[in-house]
Coordinates of N, CA and C in Angstrom, one line a residue:
X428 N 0.8 -1.2 0.0 CA 0.0 0.0 0.0 C 0.9 1.3 0.0
X429 N 1.9 1.2 0.8 CA 2.8 2.4 0.9 C 3.5 2.6 -0.4
X430 N 4.0 1.5 -1.0 CA 4.6 1.6 -2.3 C 3.7 2.2 -3.4
X431 N 2.5 1.7 -3.4 CA 1.5 2.2 -4.4 C 1.2 3.7 -4.2
X432 N 1.1 4.1 -2.9 CA 0.9 5.5 -2.6 C 2.1 6.4 -3.1
X433 N 3.3 5.9 -2.8 CA 4.5 6.6 -3.3 C 4.6 6.7 -4.8
X434 N 4.2 5.7 -5.5 CA 4.2 5.7 -7.0 C 3.1 6.7 -7.5
X435 N 2.0 6.7 -6.8 CA 0.9 7.6 -7.2 C 1.3 9.0 -7.0
X436 N 1.9 9.3 -5.9 CA 2.4 10.7 -5.6 C 3.5 11.1 -6.6
X437 N 4.4 10.2 -6.9 CA 5.4 10.6 -7.9 C 4.8 10.8 -9.3
X438 N 3.8 10.0 -9.7 CA 3.1 10.2 -10.9 C 2.5 11.6 -11.0
X439 N 1.8 11.9 -9.9 CA 1.1 13.2 -9.8 C 2.0 14.4 -9.8
X440 N 3.2 14.2 -9.2 CA 4.2 15.3 -9.2 C 4.8 15.6 -10.5
X441 N 4.8 14.5 -11.4 CA 5.4 14.7 -12.7 C 4.5 15.1 -13.8
X442 N 3.2 15.2 -13.5 CA 2.2 15.4 -14.5 C 1.4 16.7 -14.4
X443 N 1.0 17.2 -15.5 CA 0.1 18.3 -15.6 C -1.3 17.8 -15.2
X444 N -2.0 18.4 -14.2 CA -3.2 17.8 -13.8 C -4.4 17.8 -14.8
X445 N -4.4 18.8 -15.7 CA -5.4 18.8 -16.7 C -5.3 17.8 -17.8
X446 N -4.1 17.8 -18.4 CA -3.9 17.0 -19.6 C -3.2 15.6 -19.4
X447 N -2.7 15.4 -18.2 CA -2.0 14.2 -17.8 C -0.7 14.1 -18.6
X448 N -0.2 15.1 -19.3 CA 1.1 15.1 -19.9 C 2.1 15.4 -18.8
X449 N 3.4 15.2 -19.2 CA 4.4 15.6 -18.3 C 4.4 17.1 -18.0
X450 N 4.9 17.5 -16.9 CA 4.9 19.0 -16.6 C 6.3 19.5 -17.0
X451 N 6.4 20.8 -16.9 CA 7.6 21.5 -17.4 C 8.8 21.0 -16.6
X452 N 8.7 21.0 -15.3 CA 9.9 20.6 -14.5 C 10.4 19.2 -14.9
X453 N 9.5 18.3 -15.1 CA 9.9 16.9 -15.4 C 10.5 16.8 -16.8
X454 N 9.9 17.5 -17.8 CA 10.5 17.4 -19.1 C 11.9 18.1 -19.2
X455 N 12.1 19.1 -18.4 CA 13.4 19.7 -18.4 C 14.5 18.7 -17.8
X456 N 14.0 18.0 -16.8 CA 14.9 16.9 -16.3 C 15.2 15.9 -17.3
X457 N 14.2 15.4 -18.0 CA 14.4 14.4 -19.1 C 15.2 15.0 -20.2
X458 N 15.1 16.3 -20.5 CA 15.9 16.8 -21.6 C 17.4 16.6 -21.4
X459 N 17.8 16.8 -20.2 CA 19.3 16.6 -19.9 C 19.7 15.2 -20.2
X460 N 18.8 14.2 -19.8 CA 19.1 12.8 -20.1 C 19.1 12.6 -21.6
X461 N 18.1 13.1 -22.3 CA 18.1 12.9 -23.8 C 19.3 13.5 -24.5
X462 N 19.7 14.7 -24.0 CA 20.9 15.3 -24.7 C 22.1 14.5 -24.4
X463 N 22.3 14.0 -23.3 CA 23.4 13.1 -23.0 C 23.4 11.8 -23.9
X464 N 22.2 11.2 -24.0 CA 22.0 10.1 -24.9 C 22.3 10.4 -26.3
X465 N 21.9 11.6 -26.8 CA 22.2 12.0 -28.1 C 23.7 12.1 -28.4
X466 N 24.4 12.7 -27.4 CA 25.8 12.8 -27.6 C 26.5 11.4 -27.6
X467 N 26.1 10.6 -26.6 CA 26.7 9.3 -26.4 C 26.5 8.4 -27.6
X468 N 25.3 8.4 -28.2 CA 24.9 7.5 -29.3 C 25.0 8.1 -30.7
X469 N 25.4 9.4 -30.7 CA 25.6 10.1 -32.0 C 24.4 10.1 -32.9
X470 N 23.2 10.5 -32.3 CA 22.0 10.8 -33.1 C 21.4 12.1 -32.7
X471 N 20.8 12.8 -33.6 CA 20.2 14.1 -33.4 C 19.0 14.1 -32.5
X472 N 18.6 15.2 -31.9 CA 17.5 15.3 -31.1 C 16.6 16.4 -31.7
X473 N 15.3 16.1 -31.8 CA 14.4 17.1 -32.3 C 13.6 17.7 -31.2
X474 N 13.4 19.0 -31.2 CA 12.7 19.7 -30.1 C 11.6 20.6 -30.8
X475 N 10.3 20.3 -30.4 CA 9.2 21.1 -31.0 C 8.6 21.9 -29.9
X476 N 8.3 23.2 -30.2 CA 7.4 23.9 -29.3 C 6.1 24.2 -30.1
X477 N 5.0 23.7 -29.5 CA 3.7 23.8 -30.2 C 2.8 24.8 -29.4
X478 N 2.3 25.8 -30.1 CA 1.5 26.8 -29.5 C 0.1 26.8 -30.2
X479 N -1.0 26.7 -29.5 CA -2.3 26.8 -30.1 C -2.6 28.2 -30.5
X480 N -3.0 28.3 -31.8 CA -3.3 29.7 -32.3 C -4.6 30.3 -31.8
X481 N -4.5 31.5 -31.4 CA -5.7 32.3 -30.9 C -6.4 31.6 -29.8
X482 N -5.7 31.0 -28.9 CA -6.3 30.3 -27.8 C -7.1 31.2 -26.9
X483 N -6.6 32.4 -26.7 CA -7.4 33.4 -25.8 C -8.8 33.6 -26.4
X484 N -8.9 33.6 -27.7 CA -10.2 33.9 -28.3 C -11.1 32.7 -28.0
X485 N -10.6 31.5 -27.9 CA -11.4 30.3 -27.5 C -12.0 30.5 -26.1
X486 N -11.1 30.9 -25.2 CA -11.5 31.2 -23.8 C -12.5 32.3 -23.7
X487 N -12.2 33.4 -24.4 CA -13.1 34.6 -24.4 C -14.5 34.3 -25.0
X488 N -14.5 33.5 -26.1 CA -15.8 33.2 -26.8 C -16.6 32.1 -26.1
X489 N -15.9 31.0 -25.7 CA -16.6 29.8 -25.2 C -16.5 29.6 -23.7
X490 N -15.6 30.3 -23.1 CA -15.3 30.1 -21.7 C -14.2 29.2 -21.4
X491 N -13.6 29.3 -20.2 CA -12.5 28.5 -19.8 C -12.7 27.0 -19.8
X492 N -13.9 26.5 -19.4 CA -14.1 25.1 -19.5 C -13.9 24.5 -20.9
X493 N -14.4 25.3 -21.9 CA -14.2 24.9 -23.3 C -12.7 24.9 -23.6
X494 N -12.0 25.9 -23.1 CA -10.5 26.0 -23.4 C -9.9 24.7 -22.8
X495 N -10.3 24.3 -21.6 CA -9.8 23.1 -21.0 C -10.0 21.9 -21.9
X496 N -11.2 21.8 -22.5 CA -11.6 20.7 -23.4 C -10.6 20.7 -24.6
X497 N -10.3 21.9 -25.1 CA -9.4 22.0 -26.3 C -8.0 21.5 -25.9
X498 N -7.5 21.9 -24.7 CA -6.2 21.5 -24.2 C -6.1 19.9 -24.1
X499 N -7.2 19.4 -23.5 CA -7.2 17.9 -23.3 C -7.3 17.2 -24.7
X500 N -8.1 17.7 -25.6 CA -8.2 17.1 -26.9 C -6.9 17.2 -27.7
X501 N -6.2 18.3 -27.5 CA -4.9 18.5 -28.1 C -3.8 17.5 -27.6
X502 N -3.9 17.3 -26.2 CA -3.0 16.4 -25.6 C -3.2 15.0 -26.1
X503 N -4.5 14.6 -26.2 CA -4.9 13.3 -26.7 C -4.4 13.1 -28.1
X504 N -4.6 14.1 -29.0 CA -4.1 14.0 -30.4 C -2.6 13.8 -30.4
X505 N -1.9 14.6 -29.6 CA -0.4 14.4 -29.6 C 0.0 13.0 -29.2
X506 N -0.7 12.4 -28.2 CA -0.4 11.1 -27.8 C -0.6 10.1 -28.9
X507 N -1.7 10.3 -29.7 CA -2.0 9.4 -30.8 C -1.0 9.6 -31.9
X508 N -0.5 10.8 -32.1 CA 0.4 11.0 -33.3 C 1.9 10.7 -33.0
X509 N 2.3 10.9 -31.7 CA 3.7 10.7 -31.4 C 4.0 9.2 -31.0
X510 N 5.2 8.9 -31.0 CA 5.6 7.5 -30.7 C 5.9 7.4 -29.2
X511 N 6.0 6.2 -28.7 CA 6.2 6.0 -27.3 C 7.6 6.4 -26.9
X512 N 8.5 6.6 -27.8 CA 9.9 7.0 -27.5 C 10.0 8.5 -27.4
X513 N 9.0 9.2 -27.9 CA 9.0 10.7 -27.9 C 8.5 11.2 -26.5
X514 N 8.9 12.4 -26.1 CA 8.5 12.9 -24.8 C 7.6 14.1 -25.1
X515 N 6.4 14.2 -24.5 CA 5.5 15.3 -24.7 C 5.1 15.9 -23.4
X516 N 5.1 17.2 -23.3 CA 4.8 17.9 -22.0 C 3.9 19.1 -22.3
X517 N 3.1 19.4 -21.3 CA 2.5 20.8 -21.3 C 3.5 21.7 -20.7
X518 N 3.9 22.7 -21.5 CA 5.0 23.6 -21.1 C 4.5 24.9 -20.4
X519 N 3.2 25.1 -20.5 CA 2.6 26.3 -19.9 C 1.5 26.8 -20.8
X520 N 0.4 27.2 -20.1 CA -0.8 27.8 -20.9 C -1.2 26.8 -22.0
X521 N -1.2 27.4 -23.2 CA -1.5 26.6 -24.4 C -0.3 26.2 -25.2
X522 N 0.8 26.0 -24.5 CA 2.1 25.7 -25.1 C 2.5 24.3 -24.7
X523 N 3.0 23.5 -25.7 CA 3.4 22.2 -25.4 C 4.9 22.0 -25.9
X524 N 5.6 21.1 -25.3 CA 7.0 20.9 -25.7 C 7.1 19.4 -26.0
X525 N 7.8 19.1 -27.1 CA 8.0 17.7 -27.5 C 9.5 17.5 -27.8
X526 N 10.0 16.4 -27.3 CA 11.4 16.0 -27.6 C 11.3 14.7 -28.4
X527 N 11.7 14.8 -29.7 CA 11.6 13.7 -30.6 C 12.8 12.8 -30.5
X528 N 12.6 11.5 -30.5 CA 13.7 10.5 -30.6 C 13.9 10.3 -32.1
X529 N 15.1 10.8 -32.6 CA 15.5 10.7 -34.0 C 16.5 9.6 -34.2
X530 N 16.6 8.6 -33.3 CA 17.6 7.6 -33.4 C 17.4 6.7 -34.6
X531 N 16.2 6.6 -35.1 CA 15.9 5.7 -36.2 C 15.9 6.4 -37.5
X532 N 16.4 7.6 -37.6 CA 16.5 8.3 -38.8 C 15.2 9.0 -39.2
X533 N 14.3 9.1 -38.4 CA 13.0 9.7 -38.6 C 13.2 11.2 -38.9
X534 N 12.5 11.8 -39.8 CA 12.6 13.2 -40.1 C 11.7 14.0 -39.2
X535 N 12.2 14.9 -38.4 CA 11.5 15.6 -37.4 C 10.4 16.5 -38.0
X536 N 10.7 17.1 -39.1 CA 9.7 18.0 -39.7 C 8.5 17.2 -40.2
X537 N 8.7 16.0 -40.6 CA 7.5 15.1 -41.1 C 6.6 14.9 -39.9
X538 N 7.2 14.6 -38.7 CA 6.4 14.4 -37.5 C 5.7 15.6 -37.1
X539 N 6.4 16.8 -37.2 CA 5.8 18.0 -36.8 C 4.6 18.4 -37.7
X540 N 4.8 18.1 -39.0 CA 3.7 18.5 -40.0 C 2.5 17.5 -39.8
X541 N 2.8 16.3 -39.5 CA 1.7 15.3 -39.2 C 1.0 15.8 -37.9
X542 N 1.7 16.2 -37.0 CA 1.1 16.7 -35.7 C 0.2 18.0 -36.0
X543 N 0.8 18.9 -36.8 CA 0.0 20.1 -37.1 C -1.3 19.8 -37.9
X544 N -1.2 18.9 -38.8 CA -2.4 18.5 -39.6 C -3.4 17.8 -38.7
X545 N -2.9 16.9 -37.8 CA -3.9 16.2 -36.8 C -4.6 17.2 -35.9
X546 N -3.9 18.2 -35.4 CA -4.5 19.2 -34.6 C -5.6 20.0 -35.4
X547 N -5.2 20.4 -36.6 CA -6.1 21.2 -37.4 C -7.4 20.4 -37.8
X548 N -7.2 19.1 -37.9 CA -8.4 18.3 -38.3 C -9.3 17.9 -37.1
X549 N -8.9 18.3 -35.9 CA -9.7 18.0 -34.7 C -11.0 18.8 -34.7
X550 N -12.1 18.2 -34.2 CA -13.3 18.9 -33.8 C -13.5 18.6 -32.4
X551 N -13.4 19.6 -31.5 CA -13.6 19.4 -30.1 C -15.1 19.4 -29.8
X552 N -15.6 18.3 -29.2 CA -17.1 18.3 -28.9 C -17.5 19.4 -27.9
X553 N -18.3 20.3 -28.4 CA -18.8 21.4 -27.6 C -20.0 22.0 -28.4
X554 N -20.8 22.8 -27.8 CA -21.9 23.4 -28.5 C -21.6 24.9 -28.6
X555 N -21.2 25.5 -29.8 CA -20.9 24.8 -31.0 C -19.6 24.1 -31.0
X556 N -19.3 23.2 -31.9 CA -18.0 22.5 -31.9 C -16.9 23.5 -32.1
X557 N -15.7 23.2 -31.6 CA -14.6 24.1 -31.6 C -13.5 23.4 -32.5
X558 N -12.9 24.2 -33.4 CA -11.7 23.8 -34.1 C -10.5 24.7 -33.7
X559 N -9.3 24.1 -33.8 CA -8.2 24.9 -33.4 C -7.0 24.5 -34.4
X560 N -6.1 25.4 -34.5 CA -4.9 25.2 -35.2 C -3.7 25.4 -34.3
X561 N -2.5 25.0 -34.8 CA -1.3 25.2 -34.0 C -0.1 25.7 -34.9
X562 N 0.7 26.5 -34.3 CA 2.0 26.9 -34.9 C 3.1 26.1 -34.2
X563 N 4.1 25.6 -35.0 CA 5.1 24.8 -34.4 C 6.5 25.3 -34.8
X564 N 7.3 25.4 -33.8 CA 8.8 25.7 -34.0 C 9.6 24.5 -33.8
X565 N 10.4 24.1 -34.7 CA 11.3 22.9 -34.6 C 12.7 23.3 -34.7
X566 N 13.5 22.7 -33.8 CA 14.9 22.9 -33.8 C 15.6 21.5 -33.7
X567 N 16.6 21.2 -34.5 CA 17.3 20.0 -34.4 C 18.7 20.2 -33.7
X568 N 18.9 19.5 -32.6 CA 20.2 19.6 -31.9 C 21.0 18.4 -32.4
X569 N 22.1 18.8 -33.0 CA 23.0 17.7 -33.5 C 23.9 17.2 -32.4
X570 N 24.2 15.9 -32.4 CA 25.0 15.3 -31.3 C 26.4 16.0 -31.2
X571 N 26.9 16.1 -30.0 CA 28.3 16.6 -29.9 C 28.4 18.2 -29.9
X572 N 27.3 18.9 -30.1 CA 27.3 20.3 -30.1 C 27.4 20.8 -28.6
X573 N 27.9 22.0 -28.4 CA 28.0 22.5 -27.1 C 26.7 23.2 -26.6
X574 N 25.6 23.0 -27.4 CA 24.4 23.7 -27.2 C 23.8 23.3 -25.8
X575 N 23.5 24.3 -25.0 CA 22.8 24.1 -23.7 C 21.3 24.0 -24.0
X576 N 20.6 23.4 -23.0 CA 19.1 23.2 -23.2 C 18.4 24.6 -23.4
X577 N 18.9 25.6 -22.6 CA 18.3 26.9 -22.7 C 18.4 27.4 -24.2
X578 N 19.5 27.2 -24.8 CA 19.8 27.6 -26.2 C 18.9 26.8 -27.2
X579 N 18.7 25.6 -26.9 CA 17.8 24.7 -27.8 C 16.4 25.3 -27.7
X580 N 15.9 25.6 -26.5 CA 14.6 26.1 -26.3 C 14.4 27.5 -27.0
X581 N 15.5 28.3 -26.8 CA 15.4 29.6 -27.5 C 15.3 29.5 -29.0
X582 N 16.1 28.6 -29.6 CA 16.1 28.4 -31.0 C 14.7 27.9 -31.5
X583 N 14.1 26.9 -30.8 CA 12.8 26.4 -31.2 C 11.7 27.5 -31.0
X584 N 11.9 28.3 -29.9 CA 10.9 29.3 -29.7 C 11.0 30.4 -30.8
X585 N 12.2 30.7 -31.2 CA 12.4 31.7 -32.3 C 11.7 31.2 -33.6
X586 N 11.8 29.9 -33.9 CA 11.1 29.3 -35.0 C 9.6 29.4 -34.9
X587 N 9.1 29.2 -33.6 CA 7.7 29.3 -33.4 C 7.2 30.7 -33.7
X588 N 8.0 31.7 -33.3 CA 7.5 33.1 -33.5 C 7.5 33.4 -35.0
X589 N 8.5 32.8 -35.8 CA 8.5 32.9 -37.2 C 7.2 32.3 -37.8
X590 N 6.8 31.1 -37.4 CA 5.6 30.4 -37.9 C 4.4 31.3 -37.6
X591 N 4.3 31.9 -36.4 CA 3.2 32.8 -36.1 C 3.2 34.0 -36.9
X592 N 4.4 34.6 -37.1 CA 4.5 35.9 -37.9 C 4.1 35.6 -39.3
X593 N 4.3 34.4 -39.8 CA 4.0 34.1 -41.2 C 2.5 33.7 -41.4
X594 N 1.7 33.8 -40.4 CA 0.3 33.5 -40.6 C -0.3 32.4 -39.8
X595 N 0.5 31.7 -38.9 CA 0.1 30.7 -38.0 C -0.3 29.4 -38.8
X596 N -0.6 28.4 -38.0 CA -1.0 27.1 -38.6 C 0.0 26.5 -39.6
X597 N 1.3 26.5 -39.1 CA 2.4 26.0 -39.9 C 3.6 25.6 -39.0
X598 N 4.5 24.9 -39.7 CA 5.7 24.4 -39.0 C 6.8 25.3 -39.6
X599 N 7.6 25.8 -38.7 CA 8.9 26.4 -39.1 C 10.0 25.5 -38.6
X600 N 10.7 24.9 -39.6 CA 11.7 23.9 -39.2 C 13.1 24.4 -39.7
X601 N 14.1 23.7 -39.5 CA 15.4 24.0 -40.0 C 16.4 22.9 -39.9
X602 N 17.6 23.2 -40.2 CA 18.7 22.2 -40.2 C 18.4 21.0 -41.1
X603 N 18.1 21.3 -42.4 CA 17.9 20.2 -43.3 C 16.5 19.7 -43.5
X604 N 15.6 20.2 -42.6 CA 14.2 19.8 -42.7 C 13.3 20.8 -43.4
X605 N 13.8 21.8 -44.0 CA 13.0 22.9 -44.6 C 12.0 22.5 -45.6
X606 N 12.3 21.3 -46.3 CA 11.5 20.9 -47.4 C 10.1 20.4 -47.0
X607 N 9.8 20.3 -45.7 CA 8.5 19.8 -45.2 C 7.6 20.9 -44.6
X608 N 7.7 22.1 -45.1 CA 7.0 23.2 -44.4 C 5.5 23.2 -45.0
X609 N 4.6 23.6 -44.1 CA 3.2 23.7 -44.5 C 2.8 25.2 -44.7
X610 N 2.0 25.4 -45.6 CA 1.4 26.8 -45.7 C 2.4 27.9 -45.8
X611 N 3.4 27.7 -46.6 CA 4.4 28.8 -46.7 C 5.8 28.4 -46.4
X612 N 6.7 29.4 -46.5 CA 8.1 29.1 -46.3 C 8.5 29.6 -44.9
X613 N 9.7 29.2 -44.5 CA 10.2 29.6 -43.2 C 11.6 30.2 -43.5
X614 N 11.8 31.5 -43.4 CA 13.1 32.1 -43.7 C 14.1 31.7 -42.6
X615 N 15.3 31.7 -43.0 CA 16.4 31.5 -42.0 C 16.3 32.5 -40.8
X616 N 16.3 32.0 -39.6 CA 16.2 33.0 -38.5 C 17.5 33.8 -38.4
X617 N 17.5 34.8 -37.5 CA 18.6 35.7 -37.4 C 19.7 35.2 -36.6
X618 N 19.6 34.0 -36.0 CA 20.6 33.5 -35.2 C 21.3 32.3 -36.0
X619 N 22.4 31.9 -35.5 CA 23.0 30.7 -36.1 C 23.1 29.6 -35.1
X620 N 23.1 28.4 -35.6 CA 23.1 27.2 -34.6 C 24.4 27.2 -33.8
X621 N 24.2 27.1 -32.5 CA 25.4 27.0 -31.7 C 26.1 25.7 -31.9
X622 N 27.4 25.7 -31.6 CA 28.2 24.4 -31.6 C 29.1 24.4 -32.8

């Protein structure tokens, strides 16, 4: 009984209570492990920041309970789209963070675009039904670079802002994945990749 209680408390401490995704603190701890694995095993790491477009408008129009339904539906869609080796977390508000396992040669931008399309295709049960889109910033951290986690986040966040500035509902990718962009192009950002 004590062991079960301890496991339950640990589970709750690692999760966002609304979506049941990992919380920010937990994903940042996992990021350090994933970056070490990336360096040790010589495979890249994909980092996505996903932001729901015009989420405030959903809350203002339909109320916060409807906004919660959208967040839960988005979390469920992500779980269906992503693989068990990927890490997904609610990063704050309507923002999600995903760490992609690219050890099998998977193209991160293809996953990001599949995720974007899946979110755009959702209809959240509500009266009236609610649809939502997402903007996604993608950064690839190559193994052996000196890039810190804070720099990886800043780079993915910069790409997210480019996706939003170009009209939202798109992926802004880089480092060889530019060919999979949706709904427009993604110009090179003003920073250069560290490392």
